[in-house]
């Protein structure tokens, strides 16, 4: 059982380039999340989705866009990457029930030069 | 505002017991989670407390006092593999997790 899968795992971008991170889950979960994790800081919520076709802004949404066209996939886009977006990005999903545990993907390490 | 406070780093000896404290202030409260995160890996779920008291799960126990805005994670019979960061994350009134920066636990032989 794959759980939550993120691609790519590593990426180096130049300032101004665009890219998309893909998150796929095979647990039929309704809720999906994109976080970023920076040294010395807690996980910060970028965007989240409570179901297919819905998205909402989290704590740090600026510079990112998301889409949830299919229930199993949650895409995170950077239209014009900036060095401040250098981070480790984690996708997570949660089953029905807002207090259920989160299942995380392995993370995507992004460096913006 | 919302705030989580936990020690940055702790050191303990293999076979010993360690308690990692977490104090929090959130807008509303819907329980508190503890996650473990090994270096370079994703967080994994350890425990969830919504009522006051102690929840025991094998070598790990988690305690919650809602009136004090306080929780702790207790790890017994420490093993080298317990070297990791431990993340405290209360859930606010919007059912969003508010994450602490984590406590890095170093286990020495």
Short mmCIF file of C-alpha atoms in Angstrom, two decimals:
data_model
loop_
_atom_site.label_atom_id
_atom_site.label_comp_id
_atom_site.label_asym_id
_atom_site.label_seq_id
_atom_site.Cartn_x
_atom_site.Cartn_y
_atom_site.Cartn_z
CA UNK A 1 0.00 0.00 0.00
CA UNK A 2 1.66 3.21 -1.19
CA UNK A 3 -0.16 5.67 1.12
CA UNK A 4 0.85 9.22 0.18
CA UNK A 5 3.33 9.67 -2.66
CA UNK A 6 5.04 12.92 -3.62
CA UNK A 7 6.92 13.70 -6.82
CA UNK A 8 9.54 14.89 -7.38
CA UNK A 9 11.59 14.19 -4.24
CA UNK A 10 14.26 16.74 -5.11
CA UNK A 11 14.34 19.74 -7.43
CA UNK A 12 16.60 22.71 -8.04
CA UNK A 13 15.07 25.75 -9.71
CA UNK A 14 16.31 29.12 -10.81
CA UNK A 15 14.53 32.25 -9.62
CA UNK A 16 11.51 32.91 -11.78
CA UNK A 17 11.05 29.34 -13.01
CA UNK A 18 7.80 27.49 -12.45
CA UNK A 19 7.12 23.96 -11.30
CA UNK A 20 4.42 21.66 -9.95
CA UNK A 21 4.63 19.24 -7.06
CA UNK A 22 2.30 16.26 -7.27
CA UNK A 23 0.76 14.49 -4.30
CA UNK A 24 -1.17 11.26 -4.75
CA UNK A 25 -2.93 9.22 -2.08
CA UNK A 26 -4.56 5.81 -2.42
CA UNK A 27 -6.50 5.79 0.85
CA UNK A 28 -9.65 7.51 -0.48
CA UNK A 29 -9.09 10.38 1.95
CA UNK A 30 -11.17 13.53 1.72
CA UNK A 31 -8.78 16.01 3.31
CA UNK A 32 -5.40 16.84 1.79
CA UNK A 33 -2.78 19.39 2.85
CA UNK A 34 0.41 21.02 1.64
CA UNK A 35 2.92 22.12 4.30
CA UNK A 36 6.37 23.59 4.18
CA UNK A 37 9.01 22.89 6.81
CA UNK A 38 11.94 25.21 7.43
CA UNK A 39 14.73 24.84 10.01
CA UNK A 40 13.75 26.02 13.48
CA UNK A 41 10.11 26.42 12.56
CA UNK A 42 7.03 24.29 12.81
CA UNK A 43 5.22 22.94 9.79
CA UNK A 44 3.32 25.76 8.11
CA UNK A 45 0.15 25.16 6.15
CA UNK A 46 0.22 26.48 2.58
CA UNK A 47 -3.12 25.30 1.14
CA UNK A 48 -5.54 22.53 1.90
CA UNK A 49 -8.55 20.78 0.40
CA UNK A 50 -11.59 19.25 2.08
CA UNK A 51 -12.70 17.34 -0.99
CA UNK A 52 -12.48 16.97 -4.75
CA UNK A 53 -12.83 20.31 -6.49
CA UNK A 54 -12.29 22.40 -3.35
CA UNK A 55 -9.23 24.27 -2.10
CA UNK A 56 -8.58 26.80 0.65
CA UNK A 57 -5.72 29.01 1.77
CA UNK A 58 -3.64 28.16 4.78
CA UNK A 59 -1.20 30.21 6.81
CA UNK A 60 1.36 30.96 4.04
CA UNK A 61 -0.41 30.77 0.63
CA UNK A 62 1.34 33.62 -1.21
CA UNK A 63 3.35 32.51 -4.23
CA UNK A 64 1.61 29.13 -4.44
CA UNK A 65 -1.44 27.76 -6.21
CA UNK A 66 -3.17 24.40 -5.85
CA UNK A 67 -5.68 22.23 -7.61
CA UNK A 68 -7.69 19.16 -6.62
CA UNK A 69 -9.32 17.95 -9.84
CA UNK A 70 -9.33 14.33 -8.71
CA UNK A 71 -9.91 13.12 -5.17
CA UNK A 72 -6.63 11.22 -5.04
CA UNK A 73 -4.40 14.04 -6.33
CA UNK A 74 -3.44 17.42 -4.88
CA UNK A 75 -1.09 19.59 -6.93
CA UNK A 76 1.03 22.45 -5.61
CA UNK A 77 2.28 24.99 -8.13
CA UNK A 78 4.93 27.66 -7.98
CA UNK A 79 4.40 30.10 -10.83
CA UNK A 80 7.56 32.18 -10.34
CA UNK A 81 9.91 30.61 -7.83
CA UNK A 82 11.79 32.78 -5.32
CA UNK A 83 14.73 31.89 -3.03
CA UNK A 84 12.37 32.30 -0.04
CA UNK A 85 10.52 29.23 -1.31
CA UNK A 86 13.55 27.02 -0.71
CA UNK A 87 12.14 24.49 1.73
CA UNK A 88 11.01 20.94 2.29
CA UNK A 89 7.41 20.45 1.22
CA UNK A 90 5.18 17.80 2.74
CA UNK A 91 1.84 16.63 1.51
CA UNK A 92 -0.53 14.96 3.95
CA UNK A 93 -3.98 13.41 3.87
CA UNK A 94 -6.62 12.69 6.47
CA UNK A 95 -9.62 10.39 6.23
CA UNK A 96 -13.19 11.40 7.01
CA UNK A 97 -13.30 12.78 10.52
CA UNK A 98 -11.57 16.07 11.17
CA UNK A 99 -9.62 14.76 14.15
CA UNK A 100 -8.07 11.80 12.41
CA UNK A 101 -4.33 11.42 12.13
CA UNK A 102 -2.44 12.84 9.19
CA UNK A 103 -0.55 10.58 6.83
CA UNK A 104 2.45 12.31 5.29
CA UNK A 105 4.30 11.84 2.05
CA UNK A 106 8.09 11.50 2.13
CA UNK A 107 8.65 15.16 1.35
CA UNK A 108 9.99 17.15 -1.59
CA UNK A 109 13.17 19.14 -1.12
CA UNK A 110 13.13 22.26 -3.28
CA UNK A 111 16.04 24.64 -3.74
CA UNK A 112 15.58 27.94 -5.55
CA UNK A 113 18.80 29.62 -6.66
CA UNK B 1 -2.39 34.69 18.71
CA UNK B 2 -1.61 31.03 18.58
CA UNK B 3 1.59 29.81 20.13
CA UNK B 4 3.32 26.51 20.85
CA UNK B 5 6.29 26.24 23.19
CA UNK B 6 8.46 23.15 23.52
CA UNK B 7 12.18 22.75 24.28
CA UNK B 8 14.45 22.93 21.27
CA UNK B 9 16.67 20.02 22.25
CA UNK B 10 16.95 17.37 24.95
CA UNK B 11 19.51 14.68 25.66
CA UNK B 12 18.85 11.39 27.45
CA UNK B 13 20.55 8.06 28.03
CA UNK B 14 19.59 4.76 26.46
CA UNK B 15 17.28 2.82 28.78
CA UNK B 16 16.19 5.92 30.71
CA UNK B 17 12.92 7.88 30.75
CA UNK B 18 12.41 11.33 29.23
CA UNK B 19 9.51 13.77 29.36
CA UNK B 20 9.01 16.31 26.58
CA UNK B 21 6.78 19.21 27.59
CA UNK B 22 4.56 21.35 25.39
CA UNK B 23 2.55 24.42 26.33
CA UNK B 24 0.11 25.92 23.90
CA UNK B 25 -2.28 28.76 23.27
CA UNK B 26 -4.81 28.30 20.49
CA UNK B 27 -8.06 29.80 19.27
CA UNK B 28 -10.33 27.03 20.42
CA UNK B 29 -9.19 23.47 21.01
CA UNK B 30 -10.03 20.15 19.41
CA UNK B 31 -7.36 17.92 20.83
CA UNK B 32 -3.59 17.67 20.65
CA UNK B 33 -1.37 15.44 18.54
CA UNK B 34 2.20 14.26 18.97
CA UNK B 35 4.24 13.22 15.96
CA UNK B 36 7.72 11.75 15.63
CA UNK B 37 10.03 12.86 12.85
CA UNK B 38 13.37 11.23 12.14
CA UNK B 39 15.93 13.41 10.36
CA UNK B 40 15.20 13.65 6.65
CA UNK B 41 11.90 11.79 6.97
CA UNK B 42 8.20 12.59 7.22
CA UNK B 43 6.38 12.99 10.54
CA UNK B 44 4.57 9.91 11.80
CA UNK B 45 1.65 9.85 14.23
CA UNK B 46 2.27 8.96 17.87
CA UNK B 47 -0.76 10.02 19.88
CA UNK B 48 -3.93 12.10 20.12
CA UNK B 49 -5.41 13.47 23.33
CA UNK B 50 -8.72 15.29 23.52
CA UNK B 51 -9.62 14.71 27.18
CA UNK B 52 -7.54 15.46 30.25
CA UNK B 53 -5.36 12.68 31.51
CA UNK B 54 -2.77 10.15 30.48
CA UNK B 55 -2.95 7.93 27.41
CA UNK B 56 -0.50 5.04 27.39
CA UNK B 57 0.64 3.27 24.26
CA UNK B 58 3.50 0.87 24.82
CA UNK B 59 6.69 2.73 25.73
CA UNK B 60 5.08 6.07 24.87
CA UNK B 61 2.52 7.95 26.94
CA UNK B 62 0.93 11.35 26.39
CA UNK B 63 -0.69 13.61 28.95
CA UNK B 64 -3.05 16.53 28.52
CA UNK B 65 -4.30 19.30 30.82
CA UNK B 66 -6.69 21.53 28.89
CA UNK B 67 -7.10 24.04 31.71
CA UNK B 68 -3.34 24.59 31.84
CA UNK B 69 -2.75 24.47 28.09
CA UNK B 70 -0.15 21.79 28.73
CA UNK B 71 0.81 18.42 27.38
CA UNK B 72 3.76 16.11 27.70
CA UNK B 73 5.10 13.07 25.91
CA UNK B 74 6.75 10.45 28.10
CA UNK B 75 9.15 7.98 26.55
CA UNK B 76 10.26 4.99 28.64
CA UNK B 77 13.06 2.47 28.15
CA UNK B 78 14.71 4.73 25.61
CA UNK B 79 16.27 3.13 22.56
CA UNK B 80 18.76 4.60 20.10
CA UNK B 81 16.05 4.57 17.44
CA UNK B 82 14.07 7.08 19.54
CA UNK B 83 16.55 9.76 18.49
CA UNK B 84 14.26 12.05 16.51
CA UNK B 85 12.31 15.28 16.69
CA UNK B 86 9.00 15.22 18.53
CA UNK B 87 6.34 17.61 17.29
CA UNK B 88 3.51 18.92 19.44
CA UNK B 89 0.45 20.03 17.47
CA UNK B 90 -2.79 21.20 19.05
CA UNK B 91 -5.86 21.49 16.82
CA UNK B 92 -7.68 24.83 16.81
CA UNK B 93 -11.36 25.68 16.46
CA UNK B 94 -11.11 25.36 12.66
CA UNK B 95 -9.70 21.85 13.00
CA UNK B 96 -6.30 23.02 11.77
CA UNK B 97 -3.14 21.75 13.39
CA UNK B 98 -0.82 24.37 14.86
CA UNK B 99 2.68 22.93 14.82
CA UNK B 100 5.47 23.55 17.30
CA UNK B 101 9.05 23.72 16.01
CA UNK B 102 9.71 20.36 17.60
CA UNK B 103 12.02 18.99 20.25
CA UNK B 104 15.15 17.25 19.00
CA UNK B 105 15.81 14.28 21.27
CA UNK B 106 19.36 12.93 21.34
CA UNK B 107 19.86 9.49 22.88
CA UNK B 108 23.33 8.64 24.16
CA UNK B 109 24.57 5.09 24.86
#
